Amino acid sequence: MSGSLERPFDHVIGGTETPGARGEHASVKNPATNADLARVAVGHADDARHAMEAAQAAFDGSWWANDDGGRRMRALVKLAGILESRVEEFALLETLNMGKTLKESRGDMGFVVRTIEYVAGLADKIEGETIPVPGARLDYTIREPLGVTVHIAPWNYPLLLAVRGVAPALAAGNAVVLKPASLTPLTAIAFARLAKESGIPDGILNVVSGSGGEVGETLINDSRCRSVSFTGSGDVGRRIAELAARRTIPATLELGGKSPVVVFPDADIDRAARGIAFGIFGNAGQMCWAGSRLIVHRAVHAALVEKVAKLAAATRLGAGSEPTSEMGPLVSAEHLGKVAEYVDSARSEGGTVVTGGAKVTTESLGNGNFYAPTIVDGAAPEAKAVREEIFGPVLMVHPFDTTDEAIRLANATEFGLFAALWTKDIATAHTVARRLEAGIVSVNEAPVTFPQTPFGGFKGSGLGFEQGSEVVRQYTRRKNVVLNLSVPKPKA
Ligand code: NAP
Ligand code: MG
């Protein structure tokens, strides 16, 4: 691995690795130490246009969009197999660049492999309909690929969230251009290098790194861009929706969350405590679907907070690459600063810090971006740290007395991505799941998702969805064809 980090991570455009028109590189860091990790090409608008050109040429000129889906299926299965054989290498690369533990990175890579396999299985099932119409006519629909699709990924699950958009677009026969987050581009670039070996034609899978403002917007504004899928913050998502609207192209937006975890008094409190800790301290809390607001019945409030606090305090922090680490650093020093500011604001808005609430400054971890798992109880519902997404290991706690109050608290947010509830009562589970304004609801386990289940946010959390059996069709356009079959009567 150390050898491959010496090699610069260049753009992959048209099947060729290139440092880009200006040949610029910048360093990305290891967030466990803030030391330089690897050199990455810095793309600009001309590189973005070059990638769009290469993608369009491959879409028009290769077999990818024109042969039957079975051939794409075989190439994608091969890609999944190559990645699976190199999971350890990719997991380590993800961990070194993003910070998450090796166990978490291995889990991510497993999800990536399964996602590619799942959409590969759909590639030869993109079918149209025949529609009965009046008279001697045959009417049918065709599902065609869109052309060149653009995918913009965030840093919290760098390869997983990139592939979640790219893989179904590929399965549908599109040529893709992916822009990874500037902080974490390594695994996306390493992934694109596998395309050739998998038999995917050059130019079908392109990666161009560089800033969102310049490279990202140039990709979307390019007349060849036929759709954009984006995962990231709400502000950038709404900007992308505007750009897409001006070009009349579809946009899929997976944005942030402030997800409630509702615990009823009959719940298995020990299991709930472990699930809650996993749902907010996993990935160091840098999850769009983190269970960041604990809404707990007053009868079990004190006992549950104590149990989660014990788990938080016992969490072993350390570099993700150390096998003993249970929680890695935050992605950057700047992001740690934002998380710390939120906790300080919660303190000043009536919250009590039950555990954590500070950067870790020990000799071994002080250079990295480690923030202690944190629980804040009793902050006012209007507090900034209660309303806004923190995107760090910070759990806000609110007691409730009645089910109506719990649901009101749970839904009192601009977001609607995810919600969890813990109860042994089946009627409570079903009725509360219906009343929660969230695109994904989990009962007695959280968070959990699969490539075959839809993932998408309500309200400010997004537009459209990823995953699930309809996702490949989302990257197609539907054409209706009608044939008049009537034979003209011979003239008398
Ligand atoms: P971000 O700032 O929105 O960035 C996401 C991606 O968009 C990056 O690749 C970024 O490039 C790019 N970008 C920035 N400005 C752009 C622009 N004007 N046009 C086009 N692209 C642009 O988000 P982040 O800081 O990476 O990630 C954290 C956020 O993502 C959180 O709010 C979190 O909730 C959300 N998220 C949501 C989900 C979900 O599935 N719902 C999953 C993960 C994360 P640069 O890196 O160069 O800035
Ligand atoms: Mg950002």
Coordinates of C-alpha atoms and ligand atoms in Angstrom, one line a residue:
M1 CA 0.0 0.0 0.0
S2 CA 2.7 2.5 0.9
G3 CA 4.2 2.0 -2.6
S4 CA 0.9 2.8 -4.3
L5 CA 0.6 6.0 -2.3
E6 CA 3.7 7.3 -4.0
R7 CA 2.0 7.2 -7.3
P8 CA -0.1 10.4 -7.9
F9 CA -3.8 9.9 -8.0
D10 CA -4.6 11.4 -11.4
H11 CA -7.9 11.9 -13.1
V12 CA -9.1 8.9 -15.1
I13 CA -10.5 10.3 -18.4
G14 CA -11.2 8.2 -21.5
G15 CA -9.4 5.2 -19.9
T16 CA -6.2 7.2 -19.4
E17 CA -4.7 8.5 -16.2
T18 CA -3.9 12.2 -16.7
P19 CA -2.8 15.0 -14.3
G20 CA -5.0 17.3 -16.3
A21 CA -4.4 20.3 -18.6
R22 CA -2.5 22.3 -16.0
G23 CA -0.7 19.3 -14.4
E24 CA -1.4 20.6 -10.9
H25 CA -1.4 18.3 -7.8
A26 CA -2.3 18.9 -4.2
S27 CA -1.9 16.8 -1.1
V28 CA -4.7 15.1 0.8
K29 CA -4.2 14.3 4.5
N30 CA -4.6 11.5 6.9
P31 CA -7.1 12.9 9.4
A32 CA -5.6 10.7 12.2
T33 CA -2.4 12.7 12.1
N34 CA -3.0 15.6 9.7
A35 CA 0.2 14.4 7.8
D36 CA 0.2 14.5 4.0
L37 CA -1.0 11.2 2.6
A38 CA -1.0 11.3 -1.2
R39 CA -0.9 13.6 -4.1
V40 CA -4.0 14.2 -6.2
A41 CA -4.5 15.9 -9.5
V42 CA -6.4 19.2 -9.1
G43 CA -8.8 19.5 -11.9
H44 CA -10.2 22.7 -13.5
A45 CA -13.0 23.5 -15.9
D46 CA -11.1 22.4 -19.0
D47 CA -10.5 19.0 -17.3
A48 CA -14.2 18.7 -16.6
R49 CA -15.1 19.4 -20.2
H50 CA -12.4 16.9 -21.3
A51 CA -14.1 14.3 -19.2
M52 CA -17.5 15.1 -20.6
E53 CA -16.2 14.9 -24.1
A54 CA -14.5 11.5 -23.4
A55 CA -17.8 10.2 -21.9
Q56 CA -19.9 11.4 -24.8
A57 CA -17.5 9.8 -27.3
A58 CA -17.6 6.5 -25.4
F59 CA -21.4 6.6 -25.1
D60 CA -21.7 7.2 -28.9
G61 CA -18.9 5.0 -30.1
S62 CA -18.6 2.0 -27.8
W63 CA -20.7 -1.1 -27.4
W64 CA -21.8 -0.1 -23.9
A65 CA -25.1 1.6 -24.7
N66 CA -25.8 -0.3 -27.8
D67 CA -25.3 -4.0 -27.0
D68 CA -27.7 -5.9 -24.9
G69 CA -27.7 -5.5 -21.1
G70 CA -26.3 -9.0 -20.5
R71 CA -22.9 -7.8 -21.8
R72 CA -22.9 -4.9 -19.3
M73 CA -24.0 -7.2 -16.6
R74 CA -21.0 -9.4 -17.2
A75 CA -18.6 -6.5 -17.1
L76 CA -20.1 -5.2 -13.9
V77 CA -20.0 -8.6 -12.2
K78 CA -16.3 -8.7 -13.2
L79 CA -15.7 -5.3 -11.7
A80 CA -17.4 -6.4 -8.5
G81 CA -15.2 -9.5 -8.4
I82 CA -12.0 -7.5 -8.9
L83 CA -12.9 -5.1 -6.2
E84 CA -13.9 -8.0 -3.9
S85 CA -10.4 -9.5 -4.4
R86 CA -8.9 -6.2 -3.4
V87 CA -11.2 -5.2 -0.5
E88 CA -8.3 -5.0 2.1
E89 CA -6.4 -2.6 -0.1
F90 CA -9.4 -0.4 -0.8
A91 CA -10.5 -0.5 2.8
L92 CA -7.0 0.6 4.0
L93 CA -7.0 3.4 1.5
E94 CA -10.4 4.6 2.6
T95 CA -9.4 4.5 6.2
L96 CA -6.1 6.4 5.7
N97 CA -7.9 9.1 3.7
M98 CA -11.2 9.5 5.5
G99 CA -10.4 8.3 9.0
K100 CA -13.0 5.7 9.7
T101 CA -12.0 2.4 11.3
L102 CA -10.8 -0.5 9.1
K103 CA -13.9 -2.5 10.2
E104 CA -16.1 0.3 9.0
S105 CA -14.2 0.6 5.7
R106 CA -14.4 -3.2 5.1
G107 CA -18.2 -2.9 5.7
D108 CA -18.4 -0.1 3.2
M109 CA -16.4 -2.1 0.6
G110 CA -18.7 -5.0 1.1
F111 CA -21.7 -2.8 0.4
V112 CA -20.0 -1.4 -2.7
V113 CA -19.4 -4.9 -4.1
R114 CA -23.0 -5.9 -3.3
T115 CA -24.4 -2.7 -4.9
I116 CA -22.5 -3.4 -8.2
E117 CA -23.7 -7.0 -8.2
Y118 CA -27.3 -6.0 -7.5
V119 CA -27.5 -3.4 -10.3
A120 CA -25.6 -5.8 -12.6
G121 CA -28.5 -8.2 -12.2
L122 CA -30.9 -5.5 -13.3
A123 CA -28.9 -4.5 -16.4
D124 CA -30.6 -7.1 -18.7
K125 CA -34.1 -6.5 -17.2
I126 CA -34.7 -3.0 -18.5
E127 CA -37.9 -3.7 -20.3
G128 CA -40.6 -1.7 -22.0
E129 CA -44.3 -2.3 -22.3
T130 CA -46.8 -2.9 -25.1
I131 CA -49.9 -0.7 -24.7
P132 CA -53.3 -1.5 -26.2
V133 CA -54.4 1.5 -28.4
P134 CA -57.4 1.9 -30.7
G135 CA -57.3 0.7 -34.3
A136 CA -54.7 -1.2 -36.2
R137 CA -51.8 0.1 -34.3
L138 CA -48.9 -1.3 -32.3
D139 CA -47.8 0.8 -29.4
Y140 CA -44.7 0.1 -27.3
T141 CA -42.2 1.8 -25.0
I142 CA -38.5 1.6 -24.9
R143 CA -36.2 2.5 -22.0
E144 CA -33.0 4.1 -23.3
P145 CA -30.0 5.3 -21.4
L146 CA -29.8 9.0 -20.8
G147 CA -26.3 9.6 -22.2
V148 CA -23.7 11.1 -20.0
T149 CA -24.6 11.2 -16.3
V150 CA -22.7 13.3 -13.7
H151 CA -22.3 12.1 -10.1
I152 CA -21.0 14.3 -7.2
A153 CA -20.0 12.5 -4.0
P154 CA -19.3 13.6 -0.4
W155 CA -16.5 12.6 1.9
N156 CA -18.2 10.6 4.6
Y157 CA -18.6 7.3 2.7
P158 CA -16.3 8.3 -0.2
L159 CA -16.5 5.2 -2.4
L160 CA -19.8 3.8 -1.2
L161 CA -21.8 6.9 -2.0
A162 CA -20.0 7.5 -5.3
V163 CA -20.7 3.9 -6.5
R164 CA -24.3 4.1 -5.2
G165 CA -24.9 6.7 -8.0
V166 CA -22.5 5.5 -10.6
A167 CA -23.3 1.8 -10.6
P168 CA -27.0 2.0 -11.6
A169 CA -26.2 4.6 -14.2
L170 CA -23.6 2.2 -15.7
A171 CA -26.0 -0.7 -15.5
A172 CA -28.6 1.3 -17.5
G173 CA -26.0 1.9 -20.3
N174 CA -24.9 5.5 -19.5
A175 CA -21.3 6.9 -19.6
V176 CA -20.5 8.5 -16.2
V177 CA -18.4 11.3 -14.9
L178 CA -17.8 11.2 -11.2
K179 CA -16.4 14.0 -9.1
P180 CA -15.4 12.9 -5.6
A181 CA -15.1 15.2 -2.6
S182 CA -11.8 17.1 -2.6
L183 CA -10.9 15.8 0.9
T184 CA -11.3 12.1 -0.1
P185 CA -10.8 11.4 -3.8
L186 CA -8.4 8.4 -3.4
T187 CA -10.7 5.3 -3.5
A188 CA -12.9 6.8 -6.4
I189 CA -9.7 7.2 -8.5
A190 CA -8.4 3.7 -7.6
F191 CA -11.8 2.3 -8.5
A192 CA -11.9 3.9 -11.9
R193 CA -8.6 2.3 -12.6
L194 CA -10.3 -1.1 -12.4
A195 CA -12.7 -0.4 -15.3
K196 CA -10.3 -1.4 -18.1
E197 CA -9.5 -4.8 -16.5
S198 CA -13.3 -5.4 -16.1
G199 CA -13.8 -4.9 -19.8
I200 CA -15.7 -1.6 -19.5
P201 CA -14.9 0.4 -22.6
D202 CA -12.6 3.4 -22.1
G203 CA -14.5 6.6 -21.4
I204 CA -17.5 4.9 -19.8
L205 CA -16.3 5.5 -16.2
N206 CA -14.4 8.8 -15.8
V207 CA -13.3 10.4 -12.6
V208 CA -12.2 14.0 -12.4
S209 CA -11.1 15.5 -9.1
G210 CA -11.2 19.2 -8.2
S211 CA -13.4 21.7 -6.4
G212 CA -17.1 21.4 -6.4
G213 CA -17.6 25.1 -7.4
E214 CA -15.4 24.8 -10.5
V215 CA -15.3 21.2 -11.6
G216 CA -18.7 20.2 -10.3
E217 CA -20.6 23.2 -11.8
T218 CA -18.8 22.9 -15.1
L219 CA -19.9 19.2 -15.3
I220 CA -23.5 20.1 -14.7
N221 CA -23.5 23.1 -17.0
D222 CA -22.0 21.1 -19.8
S223 CA -24.6 20.6 -22.6
R224 CA -23.7 16.9 -22.7
C225 CA -24.7 16.3 -19.0
R226 CA -28.1 14.4 -19.0
S227 CA -28.6 14.0 -15.3
V228 CA -26.9 14.7 -12.0
S229 CA -26.9 12.6 -8.8
F230 CA -25.6 14.4 -5.7
T231 CA -25.0 13.4 -2.1
G232 CA -24.0 16.1 0.3
S233 CA -25.1 19.2 2.1
G234 CA -28.5 20.9 1.7
D235 CA -27.0 24.3 0.5
V236 CA -25.0 22.7 -2.3
G237 CA -27.9 20.3 -3.1
R238 CA -30.3 23.3 -3.7
R239 CA -27.6 25.0 -5.8
I240 CA -27.3 21.9 -7.9
A241 CA -31.1 21.7 -8.2
E242 CA -31.1 25.3 -9.6
L243 CA -28.4 24.5 -12.1
A244 CA -30.2 21.3 -13.2
A245 CA -33.5 23.2 -13.5
R246 CA -31.9 25.8 -15.9
R247 CA -30.8 22.9 -18.1
T248 CA -34.0 20.9 -17.7
I249 CA -32.2 17.8 -16.5
P250 CA -33.2 15.6 -13.6
A251 CA -31.3 15.8 -10.3
T252 CA -31.3 13.2 -7.5
L253 CA -30.4 14.8 -4.2
E254 CA -29.4 13.0 -1.0
L255 CA -29.0 15.7 1.6
G256 CA -28.6 15.9 5.3
G257 CA -30.6 14.7 8.3
K258 CA -31.3 15.3 12.0
S259 CA -32.7 11.9 12.6
P260 CA -34.8 11.0 15.6
V261 CA -34.5 7.8 17.6
V262 CA -37.7 7.3 19.7
V263 CA -37.5 5.0 22.6
F264 CA -40.7 3.7 24.3
P265 CA -40.6 2.5 27.9
D266 CA -41.2 -1.1 27.0
A267 CA -38.1 -1.3 24.8
D268 CA -35.1 -3.6 25.5
I269 CA -33.0 -0.8 27.0
D270 CA -29.6 -2.6 26.8
R271 CA -30.1 -3.3 23.1
A272 CA -31.4 0.2 22.5
A273 CA -28.4 1.7 24.2
R274 CA -26.0 -0.3 21.9
G275 CA -28.0 0.6 18.8
I276 CA -28.2 4.3 19.7
A277 CA -24.4 4.4 20.4
F278 CA -23.8 2.7 17.0
G279 CA -26.2 5.1 15.2
I280 CA -24.5 8.3 16.4
F281 CA -20.8 7.3 17.2
G282 CA -20.4 5.0 14.1
N283 CA -18.3 6.7 11.4
A284 CA -17.6 9.3 14.2
G285 CA -21.1 10.5 13.7
Q286 CA -20.4 11.7 10.1
M287 CA -23.5 10.1 8.7
C288 CA -26.4 11.8 6.9
W289 CA -28.6 9.3 8.7
A290 CA -27.0 9.5 12.1
G291 CA -29.6 9.0 14.9
S292 CA -28.7 12.4 16.4
R293 CA -31.7 13.2 18.5
L294 CA -32.7 10.7 21.2
I295 CA -36.3 11.2 22.1
V296 CA -36.9 9.0 25.1
H297 CA -39.8 8.3 27.4
R298 CA -39.3 9.9 30.8
A299 CA -39.7 6.6 32.6
V300 CA -36.5 5.3 31.1
H301 CA -34.7 8.6 30.3
A302 CA -32.2 8.5 33.1
A303 CA -31.4 4.8 32.8
L304 CA -30.9 4.9 29.1
V305 CA -28.8 8.1 29.0
E306 CA -26.5 6.5 31.7
K307 CA -26.1 3.3 29.6
V308 CA -25.3 5.2 26.3
A309 CA -22.9 7.5 28.3
K310 CA -21.1 4.5 29.6
L311 CA -20.7 3.1 26.1
A312 CA -19.5 6.5 24.8
A313 CA -16.9 6.9 27.6
A314 CA -15.6 3.4 26.9
T315 CA -15.2 3.9 23.2
R316 CA -11.6 3.4 22.2
L317 CA -10.6 6.3 19.9
G318 CA -7.6 5.9 17.6
A319 CA -6.4 5.9 14.1
G320 CA -8.8 3.9 11.9
S321 CA -5.8 1.8 10.7
E322 CA -5.1 0.5 14.3
P323 CA -7.1 -2.7 14.8
T324 CA -8.0 -1.8 18.4
S325 CA -9.7 1.5 17.4
E326 CA -13.5 1.7 17.7
M327 CA -13.9 5.3 16.5
G328 CA -11.6 7.2 14.2
P329 CA -11.0 10.9 13.8
L330 CA -13.3 13.5 12.1
V331 CA -12.4 14.1 8.5
S332 CA -10.6 17.4 8.9
A333 CA -9.5 19.9 11.5
E334 CA -11.9 22.4 10.0
H335 CA -14.8 20.0 10.4
L336 CA -13.8 19.3 14.0
G337 CA -13.9 23.1 14.6
K338 CA -17.5 23.1 13.4
V339 CA -18.6 20.2 15.6
A340 CA -16.9 21.8 18.7
E341 CA -18.8 25.1 18.0
Y342 CA -22.1 23.3 17.9
V343 CA -21.4 21.6 21.3
D344 CA -20.4 25.0 22.7
S345 CA -23.6 26.6 21.4
A346 CA -25.6 23.7 23.0
R347 CA -24.0 24.5 26.3
S348 CA -24.9 28.1 26.1
E349 CA -28.5 27.2 25.0
G350 CA -29.3 25.2 28.2
G351 CA -27.8 21.8 27.4
T352 CA -25.9 19.7 29.9
V353 CA -22.9 17.8 28.5
V354 CA -23.3 14.4 30.0
T355 CA -20.1 13.0 28.5
G356 CA -17.5 14.1 26.0
G357 CA -17.7 17.6 24.7
A358 CA -14.1 18.2 23.8
K359 CA -11.3 17.5 21.3
V360 CA -9.0 14.7 22.4
T361 CA -5.6 16.2 23.3
T362 CA -3.6 13.2 24.5
E363 CA 0.0 13.0 23.2
S364 CA -0.9 10.1 20.8
L365 CA -4.1 11.5 19.3
G366 CA -3.6 15.3 19.8
N367 CA -2.3 15.9 16.2
G368 CA -5.4 14.2 14.7
N369 CA -9.0 15.4 14.5
F370 CA -10.4 13.3 17.4
Y371 CA -13.5 14.5 19.2
A372 CA -14.9 12.6 22.2
P373 CA -18.3 10.9 21.8
T374 CA -20.7 13.4 23.3
I375 CA -24.1 13.5 24.8
V376 CA -26.0 16.7 25.5
D377 CA -29.2 16.5 27.6
G378 CA -31.9 19.1 28.0
A379 CA -31.0 21.7 25.2
A380 CA -34.0 23.8 24.2
P381 CA -35.9 22.6 21.1
E382 CA -35.0 25.9 19.4
A383 CA -31.3 25.5 20.1
K384 CA -29.1 25.6 17.0
A385 CA -27.5 22.2 17.9
V386 CA -31.0 20.7 18.1
R387 CA -32.2 22.1 14.8
E388 CA -29.1 21.9 12.6
E389 CA -27.1 18.9 11.4
I390 CA -23.9 18.6 13.4
F391 CA -22.4 15.7 11.4
G392 CA -20.3 14.5 14.3
P393 CA -20.5 12.2 17.3
V394 CA -23.0 14.4 19.2
L395 CA -26.3 13.0 20.6
M396 CA -29.0 15.5 21.7
V397 CA -31.4 14.1 24.3
H398 CA -35.1 15.0 24.8
P399 CA -37.5 13.3 27.2
F400 CA -41.2 12.8 26.4
D401 CA -44.4 11.8 28.2
T402 CA -46.9 10.9 25.5
T403 CA -46.7 9.3 22.1
D404 CA -48.1 12.4 20.5
E405 CA -45.4 14.5 22.1
A406 CA -42.7 12.1 20.9
I407 CA -44.0 12.2 17.3
R408 CA -44.3 16.0 17.4
L409 CA -40.7 16.3 18.6
A410 CA -39.5 13.7 16.1
N411 CA -41.1 15.5 13.2
A412 CA -40.2 19.0 14.3
T413 CA -37.3 19.4 11.9
E414 CA -36.7 20.6 8.4
F415 CA -35.2 17.2 7.6
G416 CA -36.8 13.8 6.9
L417 CA -34.2 11.3 6.0
F418 CA -34.3 8.6 8.7
A419 CA -36.0 7.7 12.0
A420 CA -35.6 4.8 14.4
L421 CA -37.9 3.5 17.1
W422 CA -37.5 1.0 19.8
T423 CA -40.4 -0.9 21.3
K424 CA -41.6 -4.4 21.8
D425 CA -45.2 -3.6 20.9
I426 CA -46.1 -4.4 17.4
A427 CA -49.0 -1.9 17.1
T428 CA -46.8 0.9 18.5
A429 CA -44.1 0.0 15.9
H430 CA -46.5 0.1 12.9
T431 CA -48.5 3.2 13.9
V432 CA -45.5 5.3 14.9
A433 CA -43.6 4.2 11.8
R434 CA -46.5 5.6 9.7
R435 CA -46.5 8.9 11.5
L436 CA -42.8 9.6 11.3
E437 CA -41.9 12.0 8.5
A438 CA -38.8 10.1 7.2
G439 CA -38.0 8.2 4.0
I440 CA -36.4 5.4 6.0
V441 CA -37.7 4.0 9.3
S442 CA -36.0 1.3 11.4
V443 CA -37.5 -0.6 14.3
N444 CA -35.3 -2.2 16.9
E445 CA -32.2 -1.8 14.9
A446 CA -30.5 1.3 13.4
P447 CA -29.2 2.3 11.1
V448 CA -29.5 -0.4 8.5
T449 CA -30.0 -0.4 4.7
F450 CA -29.3 -2.8 1.8
P451 CA -28.6 -2.2 -1.9
Q452 CA -32.1 -3.6 -2.7
T453 CA -34.0 -1.2 -0.3
P454 CA -34.8 2.4 -1.3
F455 CA -32.9 5.1 0.4
G456 CA -34.1 8.7 0.1
G457 CA -35.1 11.7 2.2
F458 CA -38.4 13.5 2.7
K459 CA -38.7 17.3 3.2
G460 CA -35.3 19.1 3.2
S461 CA -33.4 15.8 3.1
G462 CA -33.6 15.3 -0.6
L463 CA -35.3 14.6 -3.8
G464 CA -35.6 11.1 -5.4
F465 CA -34.0 8.0 -4.1
E466 CA -31.0 5.7 -4.5
Q467 CA -30.8 1.9 -4.2
G468 CA -33.8 -0.4 -4.7
S469 CA -35.1 -2.1 -7.8
E470 CA -36.3 1.0 -9.6
V471 CA -32.9 2.8 -9.4
V472 CA -31.6 1.5 -12.7
R473 CA -34.7 2.7 -14.6
Q474 CA -34.1 6.2 -13.0
Y475 CA -31.1 6.5 -15.3
T476 CA -33.2 5.7 -18.4
R477 CA -35.6 7.7 -20.5
R478 CA -38.9 6.3 -21.7
K479 CA -39.8 6.5 -25.4
N480 CA -43.2 5.7 -26.8
V481 CA -43.4 4.3 -30.3
V482 CA -46.6 3.9 -32.2
L483 CA -46.9 2.0 -35.5
N484 CA -49.9 2.3 -37.8
L485 CA -50.4 -1.2 -39.2
S486 CA -53.4 -0.6 -41.4
V487 CA -53.0 -1.6 -45.0
P488 CA -54.5 1.0 -47.4
K489 CA -57.5 -0.4 -49.3
P490 CA -56.8 -0.8 -53.0
K491 CA -58.4 2.0 -55.1
A492 CA -61.5 1.0 -56.9
Ligands
NAP1 P1 -20.9 19.3 0.4 O1 -20.0 20.4 0.8 O2 -22.2 19.5 -0.1 O3 -20.0 18.5 -0.8 C1 -20.5 17.4 -1.4 C2 -19.9 17.3 -2.8 O4 -20.4 18.4 -3.6 C3 -18.3 17.5 -2.8 O5 -17.8 16.7 -3.8 C4 -18.1 18.9 -3.1 O6 -16.9 19.2 -3.7 C5 -19.3 19.2 -4.1 N1 -19.7 20.6 -4.3 C6 -19.5 21.6 -3.4 N2 -20.0 22.7 -4.0 C7 -20.5 22.4 -5.2 C8 -21.1 23.1 -6.2 N3 -21.4 24.4 -6.1 N4 -21.5 22.5 -7.4 C9 -21.3 21.2 -7.5 N5 -20.6 20.4 -6.6 C10 -20.3 21.0 -5.4 O7 -21.0 18.1 1.5 P2 -19.9 17.5 2.3 O8 -19.3 18.5 3.2 O9 -18.9 16.7 1.5 O10 -20.7 16.3 3.1 C11 -21.4 16.6 4.3 C12 -22.9 16.7 4.0 O11 -23.4 15.7 3.1 C13 -23.8 16.7 5.2 O12 -24.7 17.7 5.2 C14 -24.5 15.3 5.1 O13 -25.7 15.2 5.7 C15 -24.6 15.2 3.6 N6 -24.7 13.7 3.3 C16 -25.9 13.2 2.9 C17 -26.1 11.9 2.5 C18 -27.4 11.2 2.1 O14 -27.3 10.1 1.6 N7 -28.5 11.8 2.3 C19 -24.9 11.1 2.6 C20 -23.7 11.6 3.0 C21 -23.7 13.0 3.3 P3 -15.7 19.7 -2.8 O15 -15.3 18.5 -1.9 O16 -14.6 20.1 -3.7 O17 -16.2 20.8 -1.9
MG2 MG -18.4 20.9 1.8

